[in-house]
mmCIF file of C-alpha atoms (C1' of nucleotides) in Angstrom:
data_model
loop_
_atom_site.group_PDB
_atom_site.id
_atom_site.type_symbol
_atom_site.label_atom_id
_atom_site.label_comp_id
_atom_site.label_asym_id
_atom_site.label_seq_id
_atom_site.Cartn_x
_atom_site.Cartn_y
_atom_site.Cartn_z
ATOM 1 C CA UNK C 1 -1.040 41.529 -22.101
ATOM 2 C CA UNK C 2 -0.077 37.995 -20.703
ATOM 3 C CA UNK C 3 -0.791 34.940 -23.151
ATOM 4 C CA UNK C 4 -0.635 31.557 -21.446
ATOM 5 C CA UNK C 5 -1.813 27.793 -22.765
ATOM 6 C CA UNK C 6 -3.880 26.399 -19.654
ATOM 7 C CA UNK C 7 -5.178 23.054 -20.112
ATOM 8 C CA UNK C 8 -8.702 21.892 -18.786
ATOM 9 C CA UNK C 9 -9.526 25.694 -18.372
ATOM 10 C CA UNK C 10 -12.920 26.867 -19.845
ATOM 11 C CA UNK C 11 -14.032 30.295 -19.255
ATOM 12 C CA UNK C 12 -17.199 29.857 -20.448
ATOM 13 C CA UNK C 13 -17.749 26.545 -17.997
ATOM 14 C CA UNK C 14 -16.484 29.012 -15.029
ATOM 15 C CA UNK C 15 -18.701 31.604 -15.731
ATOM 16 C CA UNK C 16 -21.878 29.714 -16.214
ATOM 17 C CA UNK C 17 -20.839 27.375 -13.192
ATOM 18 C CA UNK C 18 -22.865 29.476 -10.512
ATOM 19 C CA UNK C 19 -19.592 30.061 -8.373
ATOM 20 C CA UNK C 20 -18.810 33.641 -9.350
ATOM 21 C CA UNK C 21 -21.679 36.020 -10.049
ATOM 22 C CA UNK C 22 -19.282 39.043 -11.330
ATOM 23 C CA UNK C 23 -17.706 37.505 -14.678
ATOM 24 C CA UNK C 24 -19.616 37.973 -17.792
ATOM 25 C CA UNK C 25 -19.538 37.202 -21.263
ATOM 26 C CA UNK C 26 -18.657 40.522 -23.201
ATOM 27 C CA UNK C 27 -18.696 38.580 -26.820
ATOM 28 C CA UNK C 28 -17.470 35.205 -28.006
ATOM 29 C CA UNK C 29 -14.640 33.837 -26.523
ATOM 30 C CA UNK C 30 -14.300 37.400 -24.499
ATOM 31 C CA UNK C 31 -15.083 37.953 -20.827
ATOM 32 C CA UNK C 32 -14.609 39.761 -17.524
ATOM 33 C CA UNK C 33 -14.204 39.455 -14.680
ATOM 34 C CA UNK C 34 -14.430 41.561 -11.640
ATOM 35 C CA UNK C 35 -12.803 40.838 -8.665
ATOM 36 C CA UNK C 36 -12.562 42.892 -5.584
ATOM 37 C CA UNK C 37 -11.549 46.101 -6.698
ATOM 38 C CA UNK C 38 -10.057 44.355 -10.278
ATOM 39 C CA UNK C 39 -10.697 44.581 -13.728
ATOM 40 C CA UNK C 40 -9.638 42.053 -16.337
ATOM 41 C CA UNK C 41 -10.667 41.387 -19.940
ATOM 42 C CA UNK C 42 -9.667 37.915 -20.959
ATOM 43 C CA UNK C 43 -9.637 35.755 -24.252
ATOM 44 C CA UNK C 44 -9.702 32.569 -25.251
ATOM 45 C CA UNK C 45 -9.409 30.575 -27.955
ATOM 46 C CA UNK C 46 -8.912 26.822 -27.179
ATOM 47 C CA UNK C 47 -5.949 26.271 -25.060
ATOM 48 C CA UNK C 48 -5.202 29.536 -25.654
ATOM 49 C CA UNK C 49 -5.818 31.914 -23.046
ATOM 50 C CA UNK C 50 -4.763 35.891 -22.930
ATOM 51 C CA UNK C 51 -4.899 38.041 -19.753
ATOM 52 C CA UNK C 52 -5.061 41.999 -20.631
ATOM 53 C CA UNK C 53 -3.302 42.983 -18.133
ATOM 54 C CA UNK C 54 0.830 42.935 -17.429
ATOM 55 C CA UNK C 55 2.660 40.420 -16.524
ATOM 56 C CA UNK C 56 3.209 41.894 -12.681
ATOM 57 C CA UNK C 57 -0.458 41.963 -12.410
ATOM 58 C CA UNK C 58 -1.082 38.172 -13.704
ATOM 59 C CA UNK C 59 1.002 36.373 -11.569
ATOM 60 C CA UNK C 60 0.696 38.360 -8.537
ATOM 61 C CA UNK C 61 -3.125 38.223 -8.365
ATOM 62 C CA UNK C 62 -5.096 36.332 -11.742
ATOM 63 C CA UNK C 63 -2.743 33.106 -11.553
ATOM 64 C CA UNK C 64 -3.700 32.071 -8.186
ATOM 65 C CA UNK C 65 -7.375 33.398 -8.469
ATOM 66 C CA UNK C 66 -8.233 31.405 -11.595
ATOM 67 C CA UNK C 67 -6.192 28.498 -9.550
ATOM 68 C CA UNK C 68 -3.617 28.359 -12.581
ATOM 69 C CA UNK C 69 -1.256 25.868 -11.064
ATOM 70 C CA UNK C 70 -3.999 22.862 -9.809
ATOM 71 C CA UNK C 71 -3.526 19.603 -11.153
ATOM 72 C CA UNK C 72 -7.176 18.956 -12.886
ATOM 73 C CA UNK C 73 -6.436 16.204 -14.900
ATOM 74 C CA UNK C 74 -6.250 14.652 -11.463
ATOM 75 C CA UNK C 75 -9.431 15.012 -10.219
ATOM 76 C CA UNK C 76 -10.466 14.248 -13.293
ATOM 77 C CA UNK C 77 -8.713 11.256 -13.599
ATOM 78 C CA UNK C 78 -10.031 9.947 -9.829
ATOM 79 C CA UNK C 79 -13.239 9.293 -11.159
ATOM 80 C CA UNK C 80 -14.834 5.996 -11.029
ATOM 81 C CA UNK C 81 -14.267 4.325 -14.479
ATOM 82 C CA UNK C 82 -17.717 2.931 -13.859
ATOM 83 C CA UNK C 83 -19.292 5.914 -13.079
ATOM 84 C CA UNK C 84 -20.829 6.749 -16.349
ATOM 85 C CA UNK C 85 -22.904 10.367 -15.238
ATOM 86 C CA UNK C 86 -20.087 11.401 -13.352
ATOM 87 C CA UNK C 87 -17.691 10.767 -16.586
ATOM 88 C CA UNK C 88 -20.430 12.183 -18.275
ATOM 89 C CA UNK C 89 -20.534 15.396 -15.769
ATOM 90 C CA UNK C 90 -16.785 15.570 -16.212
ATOM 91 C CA UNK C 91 -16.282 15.487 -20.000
ATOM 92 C CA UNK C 92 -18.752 18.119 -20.262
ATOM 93 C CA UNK C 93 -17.098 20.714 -18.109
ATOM 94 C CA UNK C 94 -13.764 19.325 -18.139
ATOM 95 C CA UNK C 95 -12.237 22.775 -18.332
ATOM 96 C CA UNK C 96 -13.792 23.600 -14.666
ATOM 97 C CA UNK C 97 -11.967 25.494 -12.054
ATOM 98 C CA UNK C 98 -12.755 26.571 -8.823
ATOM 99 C CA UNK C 99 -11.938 29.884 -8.163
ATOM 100 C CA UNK C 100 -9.966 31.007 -5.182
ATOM 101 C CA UNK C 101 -12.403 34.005 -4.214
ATOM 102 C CA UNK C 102 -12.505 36.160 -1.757
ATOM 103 C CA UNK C 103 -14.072 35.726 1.559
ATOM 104 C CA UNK C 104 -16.303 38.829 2.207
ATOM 105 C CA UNK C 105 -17.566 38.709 -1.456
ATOM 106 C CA UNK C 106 -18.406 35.090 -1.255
ATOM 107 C CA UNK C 107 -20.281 35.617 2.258
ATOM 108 C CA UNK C 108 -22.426 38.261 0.541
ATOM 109 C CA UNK C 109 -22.997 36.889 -2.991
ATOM 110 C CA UNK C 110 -24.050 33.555 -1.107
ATOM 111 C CA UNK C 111 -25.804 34.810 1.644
ATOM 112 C CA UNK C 112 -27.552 36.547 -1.184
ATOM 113 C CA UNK C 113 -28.076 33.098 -3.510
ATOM 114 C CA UNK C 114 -30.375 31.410 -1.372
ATOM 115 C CA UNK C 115 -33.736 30.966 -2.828
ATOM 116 C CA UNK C 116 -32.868 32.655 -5.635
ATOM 117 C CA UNK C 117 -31.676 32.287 -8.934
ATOM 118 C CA UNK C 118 -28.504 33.100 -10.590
ATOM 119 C CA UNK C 119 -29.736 35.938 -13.233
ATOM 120 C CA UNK C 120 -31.108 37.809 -10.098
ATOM 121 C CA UNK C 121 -28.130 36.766 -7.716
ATOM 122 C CA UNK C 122 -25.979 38.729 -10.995
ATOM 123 C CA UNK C 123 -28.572 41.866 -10.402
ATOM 124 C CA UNK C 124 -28.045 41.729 -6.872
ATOM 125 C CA UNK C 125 -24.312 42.337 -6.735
ATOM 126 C CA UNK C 126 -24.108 44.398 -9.671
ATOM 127 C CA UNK C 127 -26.697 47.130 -7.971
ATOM 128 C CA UNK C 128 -24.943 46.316 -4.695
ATOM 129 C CA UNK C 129 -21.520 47.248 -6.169
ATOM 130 C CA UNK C 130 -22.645 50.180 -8.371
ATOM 131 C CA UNK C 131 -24.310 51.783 -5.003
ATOM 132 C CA UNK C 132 -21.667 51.214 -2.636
ATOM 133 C CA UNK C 133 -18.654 50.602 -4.632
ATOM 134 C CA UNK C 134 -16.021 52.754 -6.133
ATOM 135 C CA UNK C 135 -16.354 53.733 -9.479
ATOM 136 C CA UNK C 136 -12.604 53.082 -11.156
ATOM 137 C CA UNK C 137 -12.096 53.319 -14.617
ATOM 138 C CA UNK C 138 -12.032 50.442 -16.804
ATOM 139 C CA UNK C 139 -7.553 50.200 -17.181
ATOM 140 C CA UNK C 140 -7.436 50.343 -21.297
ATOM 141 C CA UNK C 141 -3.732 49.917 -21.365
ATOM 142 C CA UNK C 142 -3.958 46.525 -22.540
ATOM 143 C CA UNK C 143 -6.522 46.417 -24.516
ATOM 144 C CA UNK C 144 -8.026 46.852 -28.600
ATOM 145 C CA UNK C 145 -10.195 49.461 -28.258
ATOM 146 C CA UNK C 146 -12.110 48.572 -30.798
ATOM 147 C CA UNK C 147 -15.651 50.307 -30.592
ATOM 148 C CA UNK C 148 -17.769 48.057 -32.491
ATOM 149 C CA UNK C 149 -21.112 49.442 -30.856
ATOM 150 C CA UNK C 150 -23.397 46.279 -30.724
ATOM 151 C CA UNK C 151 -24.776 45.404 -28.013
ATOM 152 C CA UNK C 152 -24.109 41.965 -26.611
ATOM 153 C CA UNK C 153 -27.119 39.730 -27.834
ATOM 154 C CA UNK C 154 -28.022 36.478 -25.778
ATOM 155 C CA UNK C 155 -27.043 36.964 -21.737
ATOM 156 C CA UNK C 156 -26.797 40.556 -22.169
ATOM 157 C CA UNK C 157 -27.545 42.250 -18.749
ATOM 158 C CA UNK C 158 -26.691 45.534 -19.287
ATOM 159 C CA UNK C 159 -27.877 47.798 -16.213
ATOM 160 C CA UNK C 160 -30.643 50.496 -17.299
ATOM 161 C CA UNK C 161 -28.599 53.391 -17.064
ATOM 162 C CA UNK C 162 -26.913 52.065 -20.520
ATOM 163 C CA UNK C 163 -23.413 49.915 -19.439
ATOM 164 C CA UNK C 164 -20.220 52.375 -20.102
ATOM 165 C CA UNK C 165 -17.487 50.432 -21.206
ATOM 166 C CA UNK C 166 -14.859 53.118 -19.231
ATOM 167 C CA UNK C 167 -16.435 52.187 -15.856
ATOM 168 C CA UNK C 168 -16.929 49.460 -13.633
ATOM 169 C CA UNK C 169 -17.400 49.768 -9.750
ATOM 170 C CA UNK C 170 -15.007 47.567 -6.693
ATOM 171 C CA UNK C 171 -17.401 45.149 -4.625
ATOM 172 C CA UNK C 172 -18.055 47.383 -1.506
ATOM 173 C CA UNK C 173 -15.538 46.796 1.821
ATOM 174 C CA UNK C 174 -17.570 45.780 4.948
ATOM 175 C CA UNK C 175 -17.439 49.276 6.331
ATOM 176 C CA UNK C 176 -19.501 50.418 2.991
ATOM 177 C CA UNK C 177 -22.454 48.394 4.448
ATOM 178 C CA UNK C 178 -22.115 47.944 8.337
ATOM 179 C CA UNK C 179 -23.692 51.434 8.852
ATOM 180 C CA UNK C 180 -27.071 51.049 6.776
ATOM 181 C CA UNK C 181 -30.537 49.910 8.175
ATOM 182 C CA UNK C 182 -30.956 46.387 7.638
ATOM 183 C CA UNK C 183 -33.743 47.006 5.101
ATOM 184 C CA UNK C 184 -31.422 49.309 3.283
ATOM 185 C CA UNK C 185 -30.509 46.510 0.468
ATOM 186 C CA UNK C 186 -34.006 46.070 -0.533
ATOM 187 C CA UNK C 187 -33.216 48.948 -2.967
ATOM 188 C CA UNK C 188 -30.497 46.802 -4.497
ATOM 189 C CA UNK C 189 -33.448 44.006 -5.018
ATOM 190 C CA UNK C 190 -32.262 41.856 -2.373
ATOM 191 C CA UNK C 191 -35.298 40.863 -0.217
ATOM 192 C CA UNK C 192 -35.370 39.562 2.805
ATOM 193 C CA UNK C 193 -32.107 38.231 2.536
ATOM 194 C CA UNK C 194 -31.251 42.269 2.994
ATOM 195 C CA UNK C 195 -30.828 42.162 6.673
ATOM 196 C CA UNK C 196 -28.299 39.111 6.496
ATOM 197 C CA UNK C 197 -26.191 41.040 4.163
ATOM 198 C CA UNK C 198 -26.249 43.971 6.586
ATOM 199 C CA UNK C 199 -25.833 41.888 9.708
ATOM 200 C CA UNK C 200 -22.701 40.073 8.044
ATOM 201 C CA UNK C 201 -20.939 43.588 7.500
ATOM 202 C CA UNK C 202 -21.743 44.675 11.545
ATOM 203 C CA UNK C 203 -20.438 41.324 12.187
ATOM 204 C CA UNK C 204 -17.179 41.765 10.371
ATOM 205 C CA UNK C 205 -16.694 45.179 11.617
ATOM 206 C CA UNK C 206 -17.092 44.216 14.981
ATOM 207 C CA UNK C 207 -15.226 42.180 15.445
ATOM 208 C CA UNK C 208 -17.297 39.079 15.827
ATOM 209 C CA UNK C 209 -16.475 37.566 12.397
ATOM 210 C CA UNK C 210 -12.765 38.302 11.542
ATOM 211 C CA UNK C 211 -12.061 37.029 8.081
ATOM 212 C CA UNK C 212 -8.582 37.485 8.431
ATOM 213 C CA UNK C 213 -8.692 34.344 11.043
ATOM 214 C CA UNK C 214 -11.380 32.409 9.753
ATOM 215 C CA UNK C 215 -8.975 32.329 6.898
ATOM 216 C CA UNK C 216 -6.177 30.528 8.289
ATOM 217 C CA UNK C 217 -8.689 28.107 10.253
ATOM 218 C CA UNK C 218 -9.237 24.593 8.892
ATOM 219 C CA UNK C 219 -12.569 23.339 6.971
ATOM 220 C CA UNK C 220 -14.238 22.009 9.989
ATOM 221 C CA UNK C 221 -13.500 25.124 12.263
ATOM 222 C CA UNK C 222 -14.328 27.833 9.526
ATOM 223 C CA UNK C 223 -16.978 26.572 8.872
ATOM 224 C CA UNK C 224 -18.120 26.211 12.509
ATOM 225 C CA UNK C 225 -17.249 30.465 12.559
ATOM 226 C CA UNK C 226 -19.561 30.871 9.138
ATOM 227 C CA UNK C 227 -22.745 29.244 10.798
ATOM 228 C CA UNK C 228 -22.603 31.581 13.823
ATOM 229 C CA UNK C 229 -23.829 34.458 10.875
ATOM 230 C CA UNK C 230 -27.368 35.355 10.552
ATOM 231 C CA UNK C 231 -28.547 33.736 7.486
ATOM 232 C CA UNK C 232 -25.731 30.858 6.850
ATOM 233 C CA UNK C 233 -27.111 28.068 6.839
ATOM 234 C CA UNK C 234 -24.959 24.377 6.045
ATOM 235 C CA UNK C 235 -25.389 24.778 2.169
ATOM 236 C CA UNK C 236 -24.151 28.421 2.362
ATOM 237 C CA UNK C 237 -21.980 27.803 4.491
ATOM 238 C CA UNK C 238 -20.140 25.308 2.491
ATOM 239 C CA UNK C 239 -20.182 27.363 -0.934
ATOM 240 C CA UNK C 240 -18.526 29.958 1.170
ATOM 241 C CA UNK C 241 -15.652 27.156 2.111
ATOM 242 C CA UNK C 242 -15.287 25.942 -1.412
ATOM 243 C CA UNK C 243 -15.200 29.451 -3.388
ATOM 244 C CA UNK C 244 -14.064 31.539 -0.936
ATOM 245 C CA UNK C 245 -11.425 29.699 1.221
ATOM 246 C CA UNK C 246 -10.588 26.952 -1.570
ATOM 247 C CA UNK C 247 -11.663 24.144 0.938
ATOM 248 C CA UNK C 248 -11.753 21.144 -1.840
ATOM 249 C CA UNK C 249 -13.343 18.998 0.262
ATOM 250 C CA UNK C 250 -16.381 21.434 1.078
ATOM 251 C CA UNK C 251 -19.167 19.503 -0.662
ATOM 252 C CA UNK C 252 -22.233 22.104 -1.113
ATOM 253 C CA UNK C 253 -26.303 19.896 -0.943
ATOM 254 C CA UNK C 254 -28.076 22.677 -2.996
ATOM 255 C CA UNK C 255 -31.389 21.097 -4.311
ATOM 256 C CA UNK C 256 -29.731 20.002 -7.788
ATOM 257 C CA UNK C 257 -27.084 18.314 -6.233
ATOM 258 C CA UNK C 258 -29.741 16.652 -3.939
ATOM 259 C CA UNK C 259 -31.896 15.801 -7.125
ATOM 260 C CA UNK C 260 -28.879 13.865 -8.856
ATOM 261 C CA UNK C 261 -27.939 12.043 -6.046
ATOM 262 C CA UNK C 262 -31.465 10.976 -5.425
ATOM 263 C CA UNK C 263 -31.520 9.979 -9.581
ATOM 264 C CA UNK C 264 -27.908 8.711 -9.984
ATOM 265 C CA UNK C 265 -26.756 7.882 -6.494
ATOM 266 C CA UNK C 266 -29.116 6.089 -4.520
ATOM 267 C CA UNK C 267 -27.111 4.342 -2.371
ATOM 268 C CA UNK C 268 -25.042 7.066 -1.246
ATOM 269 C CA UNK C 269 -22.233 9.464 -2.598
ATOM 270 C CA UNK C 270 -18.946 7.795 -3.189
ATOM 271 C CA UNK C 271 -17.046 9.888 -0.481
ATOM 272 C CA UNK C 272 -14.053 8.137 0.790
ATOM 273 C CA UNK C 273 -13.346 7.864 -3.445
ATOM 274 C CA UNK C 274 -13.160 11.809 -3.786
ATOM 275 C CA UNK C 275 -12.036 12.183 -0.043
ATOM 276 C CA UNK C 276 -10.301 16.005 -0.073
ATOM 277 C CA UNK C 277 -12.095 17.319 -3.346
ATOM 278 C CA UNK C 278 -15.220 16.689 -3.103
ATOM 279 C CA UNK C 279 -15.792 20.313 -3.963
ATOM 280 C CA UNK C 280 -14.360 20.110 -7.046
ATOM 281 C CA UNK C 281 -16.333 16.632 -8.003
ATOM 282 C CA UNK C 282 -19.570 18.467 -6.587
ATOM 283 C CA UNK C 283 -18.824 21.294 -9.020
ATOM 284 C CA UNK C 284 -19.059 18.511 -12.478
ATOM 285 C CA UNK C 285 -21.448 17.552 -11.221
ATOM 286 C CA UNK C 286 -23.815 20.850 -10.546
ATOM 287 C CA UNK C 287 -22.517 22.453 -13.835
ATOM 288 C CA UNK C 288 -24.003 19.381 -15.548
ATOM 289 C CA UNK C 289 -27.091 19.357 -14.107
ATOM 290 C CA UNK C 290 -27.709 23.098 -14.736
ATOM 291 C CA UNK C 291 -26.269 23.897 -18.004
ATOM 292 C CA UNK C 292 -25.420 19.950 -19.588
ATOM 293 C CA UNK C 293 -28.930 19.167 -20.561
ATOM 294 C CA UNK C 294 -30.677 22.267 -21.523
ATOM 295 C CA UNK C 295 -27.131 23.520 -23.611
ATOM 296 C CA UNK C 296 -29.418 23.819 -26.657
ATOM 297 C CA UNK C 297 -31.656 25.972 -25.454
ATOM 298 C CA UNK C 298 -29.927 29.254 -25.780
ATOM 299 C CA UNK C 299 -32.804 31.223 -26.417
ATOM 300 C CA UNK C 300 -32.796 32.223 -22.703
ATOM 301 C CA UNK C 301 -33.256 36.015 -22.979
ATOM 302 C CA UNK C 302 -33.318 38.481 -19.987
ATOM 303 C CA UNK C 303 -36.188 40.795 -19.949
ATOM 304 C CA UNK C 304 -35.090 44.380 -19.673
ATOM 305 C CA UNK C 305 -38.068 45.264 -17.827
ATOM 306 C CA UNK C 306 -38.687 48.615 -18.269
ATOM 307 C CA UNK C 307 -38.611 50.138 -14.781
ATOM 308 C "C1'" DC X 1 -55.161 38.189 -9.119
ATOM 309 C "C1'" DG X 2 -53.209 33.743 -7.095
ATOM 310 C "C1'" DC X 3 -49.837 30.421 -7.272
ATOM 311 C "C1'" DC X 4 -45.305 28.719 -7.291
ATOM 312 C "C1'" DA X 5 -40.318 28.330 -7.637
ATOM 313 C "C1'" DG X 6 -35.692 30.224 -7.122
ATOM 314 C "C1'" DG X 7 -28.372 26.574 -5.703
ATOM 315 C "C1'" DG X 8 -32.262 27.850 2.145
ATOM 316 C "C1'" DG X 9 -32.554 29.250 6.889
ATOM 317 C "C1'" DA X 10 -34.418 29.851 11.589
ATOM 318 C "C1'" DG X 11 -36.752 27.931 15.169
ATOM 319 C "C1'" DC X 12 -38.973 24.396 16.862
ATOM 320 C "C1'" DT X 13 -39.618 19.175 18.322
ATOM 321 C "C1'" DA O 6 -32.463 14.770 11.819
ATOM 322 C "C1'" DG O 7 -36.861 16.155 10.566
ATOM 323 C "C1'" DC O 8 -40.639 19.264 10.303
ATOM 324 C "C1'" DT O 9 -43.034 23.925 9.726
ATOM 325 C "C1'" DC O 10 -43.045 28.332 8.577
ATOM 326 C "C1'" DC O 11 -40.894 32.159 6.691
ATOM 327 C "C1'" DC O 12 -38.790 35.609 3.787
ATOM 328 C "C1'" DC O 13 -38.967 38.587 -1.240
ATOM 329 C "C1'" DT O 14 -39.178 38.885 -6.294
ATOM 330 C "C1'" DG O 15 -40.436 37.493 -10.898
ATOM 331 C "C1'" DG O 16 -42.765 34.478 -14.127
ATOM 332 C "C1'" DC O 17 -46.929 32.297 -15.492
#
DNA sequence: CGCCAGGGGAGCT
DNA sequence: AGCTCCCCTGGC
C-alpha cells in the first residue's frame, strides 16, 4: 500500500468527469480503477490519498497515469481574474486531473461515446471487456478484506450476473476484436457505432493505424492520423488527443461545451489566454456544466432492467 | 406506439 | 463551413 498527500486531486471529480469510463465508486471515499490490464483500489480522504498496491507498482505505472507530478495550481491560477464562471468552473472541480490514458482504450471508449450517454458508454466497455477480455483476479495483497456484503447504493452498476469482488476482466488488445463481423458488438449494446469499433481494431492490426507512431507524433499530426478512422470525427478526435495522448492543448466542442460558450462566451473563447492547456481549462469547464448544477440531485438511480 | 435525446459523423454542397 | 441524413438504445 502506497499513501501519498496530492494536492488539487479529487477522485470523485475524475471519475464523474466523463474522461474515463472504467473507474467507479466502490463506497465513500473508495474507488477503482481499471486500466489496461490493471487493478487498483484507491482511498481518499482529503489530501490524503492511498494506492493499494506496492510501491514498485505506483510509481512505475499509477503516478504518471493519474498525472501525479502536473503543476495544477497553475492552470488554475491562469485563469482570468474576471472570469467569474470559469473561477466558478474551477473552484468546483479544482481537484481535476486529466488522465494520461491509453491510446487504443481511448479510441474505443470514444468512438463508442458519441451520441450517447455516459451510464451506457460505462455498459458498453464493461460488456466489451467482460466478453473479450481476460478474466484476472482481483490482486488482494494490499487490501482489507473486509466483506461487509451491501451492495453499493446510488451509482451502483453492478452487471446482472451479480459483480464478484475476486474478478475483474483487462480491456481487450486490438487482435481480440479485429477478427469479428462488424455487427458483432451489437451484443455488447453498442449500436451502430459497432462497426467503427471493429473497423478501428482491423485498422490497428493492419497496419494502417499504428499507435505506437501516432504516439510520438505532435497534436496537429495525430490528430490528422485519428480522422483517417471510420467514425472519428473532430470532437472524437480531440478527446482521443487530450485523454489518450495527454495533448493539453486538445480542446474537445461536445454540445455542453458548445452550450456554455454560446451562454458565457459570446464573443469567443479566450484562446491565446489558455494557449497549450486548453484541454485542461475545457475539462472545468465540462465537469461544471454536467455535474456543478444538478450536484443535489443525487437521486439518479440506474435501472437494473431485468433482462 | 411515437417521439426525442444522448459529450457526433459521413457525405454532400 | 454549413447542411441533411443517419445510426442504435433507452426514457417518456
Amino acid at each position: 500500500m502506497v499513501e501519498k498527500e496530492i494536492k488539487h486531486f479529487n477522485l470523485e471529480q475524475i471519475c464523474d468527469s466523463g474522461q474515463c469510463f472504467r473507474m467507479k465508486k466502490m463506497q465513500d471515499n473508495v474507488y477503482v480503477v481499471l486500466a489496461k490490464d490493471r487493478y487498483i483500489k484507491i482511498e481518499q480522504e482529503g489530501d490524503r490519498t492511498r494506492f493499494y498496491c506496492s510501491e514498485e507498482e505506483f510509481l512505475g505505472f499509477w503516478k504518471e497515469y493519474f498525472d501525479v507530478d502536473n503543476d495544477y495550481a497553475a492552470y488554475m491560477a491562469a485563469a482570468n481574474p474576471n472570469d467569474r464562471y470559469l473561477n466558478r468552473a474551477i473552484a468546483f472541480g479544482s481537484g481535476m486531473r486529466i488522465l494520461r490514458q491509453d491510446l487504443w482504450e481511448m479510441i474505443v471508449s470514444f468512438l463508442i461515446s458519441q451520441q450517447n450517454n455516459i451510464v451506457r458508454i460505462r455498459r458498453c466497455i464493461e460488456n466489451i471487456c467482460e466478453r473479450y477480455g481476460e478474466q484476472r483476479a482481483v490482486p488482494g495483497d494490499f487490501g482489507h478484506p473486509t466483506a461487509n456484503g451491501e451492495a453499493a447504493d446510488g451509482g451502483s452498476f453492478t452487471s446482472e450476473s451479480g459483480d464478484d469482488d475476486t474478478y475483474y476482466y483487462t480491456f481487450p488488445e486490438p487482435e481480440a476484436l479485429c477478427g469479428l463481423p462488424e455487427d458483432a458488438l451489437m451484443e455488447c449494446n453498442l449500436g451502430y457505432r459497432s462497426k467503427y469499433v471493429v473497423r478501428a481494431a482491423r485498422s490497428v492490426v493492419n497496419g494502417e493505424f499504428d499507435p505506437e507512431a501516432v504516439s510520438a507524433m505532435s497534436y496537429r499530426k495525430a490528430k490528422e492520423e485519428l480522422l483517417k478512422l471510420f467514425g472519428v470525427g473532430e470532437k472524437v478526435a480531440d478527446c482521443i488527443c487530450l485523454f489518450g495522448l495527454h495533448h493539453l492543448q486538445a480542446f474537445p466542442m461536445d454540445t455542453h461545451i458548445k452550450q456554455a460558450m454560446a451562454q458565457h462566451y459570446k464573443r469567443g473563447f479566450p484562446n491565446r489566454r489558455y494557449r497549450g492547456f486548453q484541454g485542461v481549462i475545457q475539462q472545468y469547464i465540462f465537469y461544471y456544466e454536467l455535474c456543478g448544477k444538478k450536484k443535489s440531485r443525487v437521486s439518479e438511480r440506474t435501472q437494473k432492467a431485468g433482462r
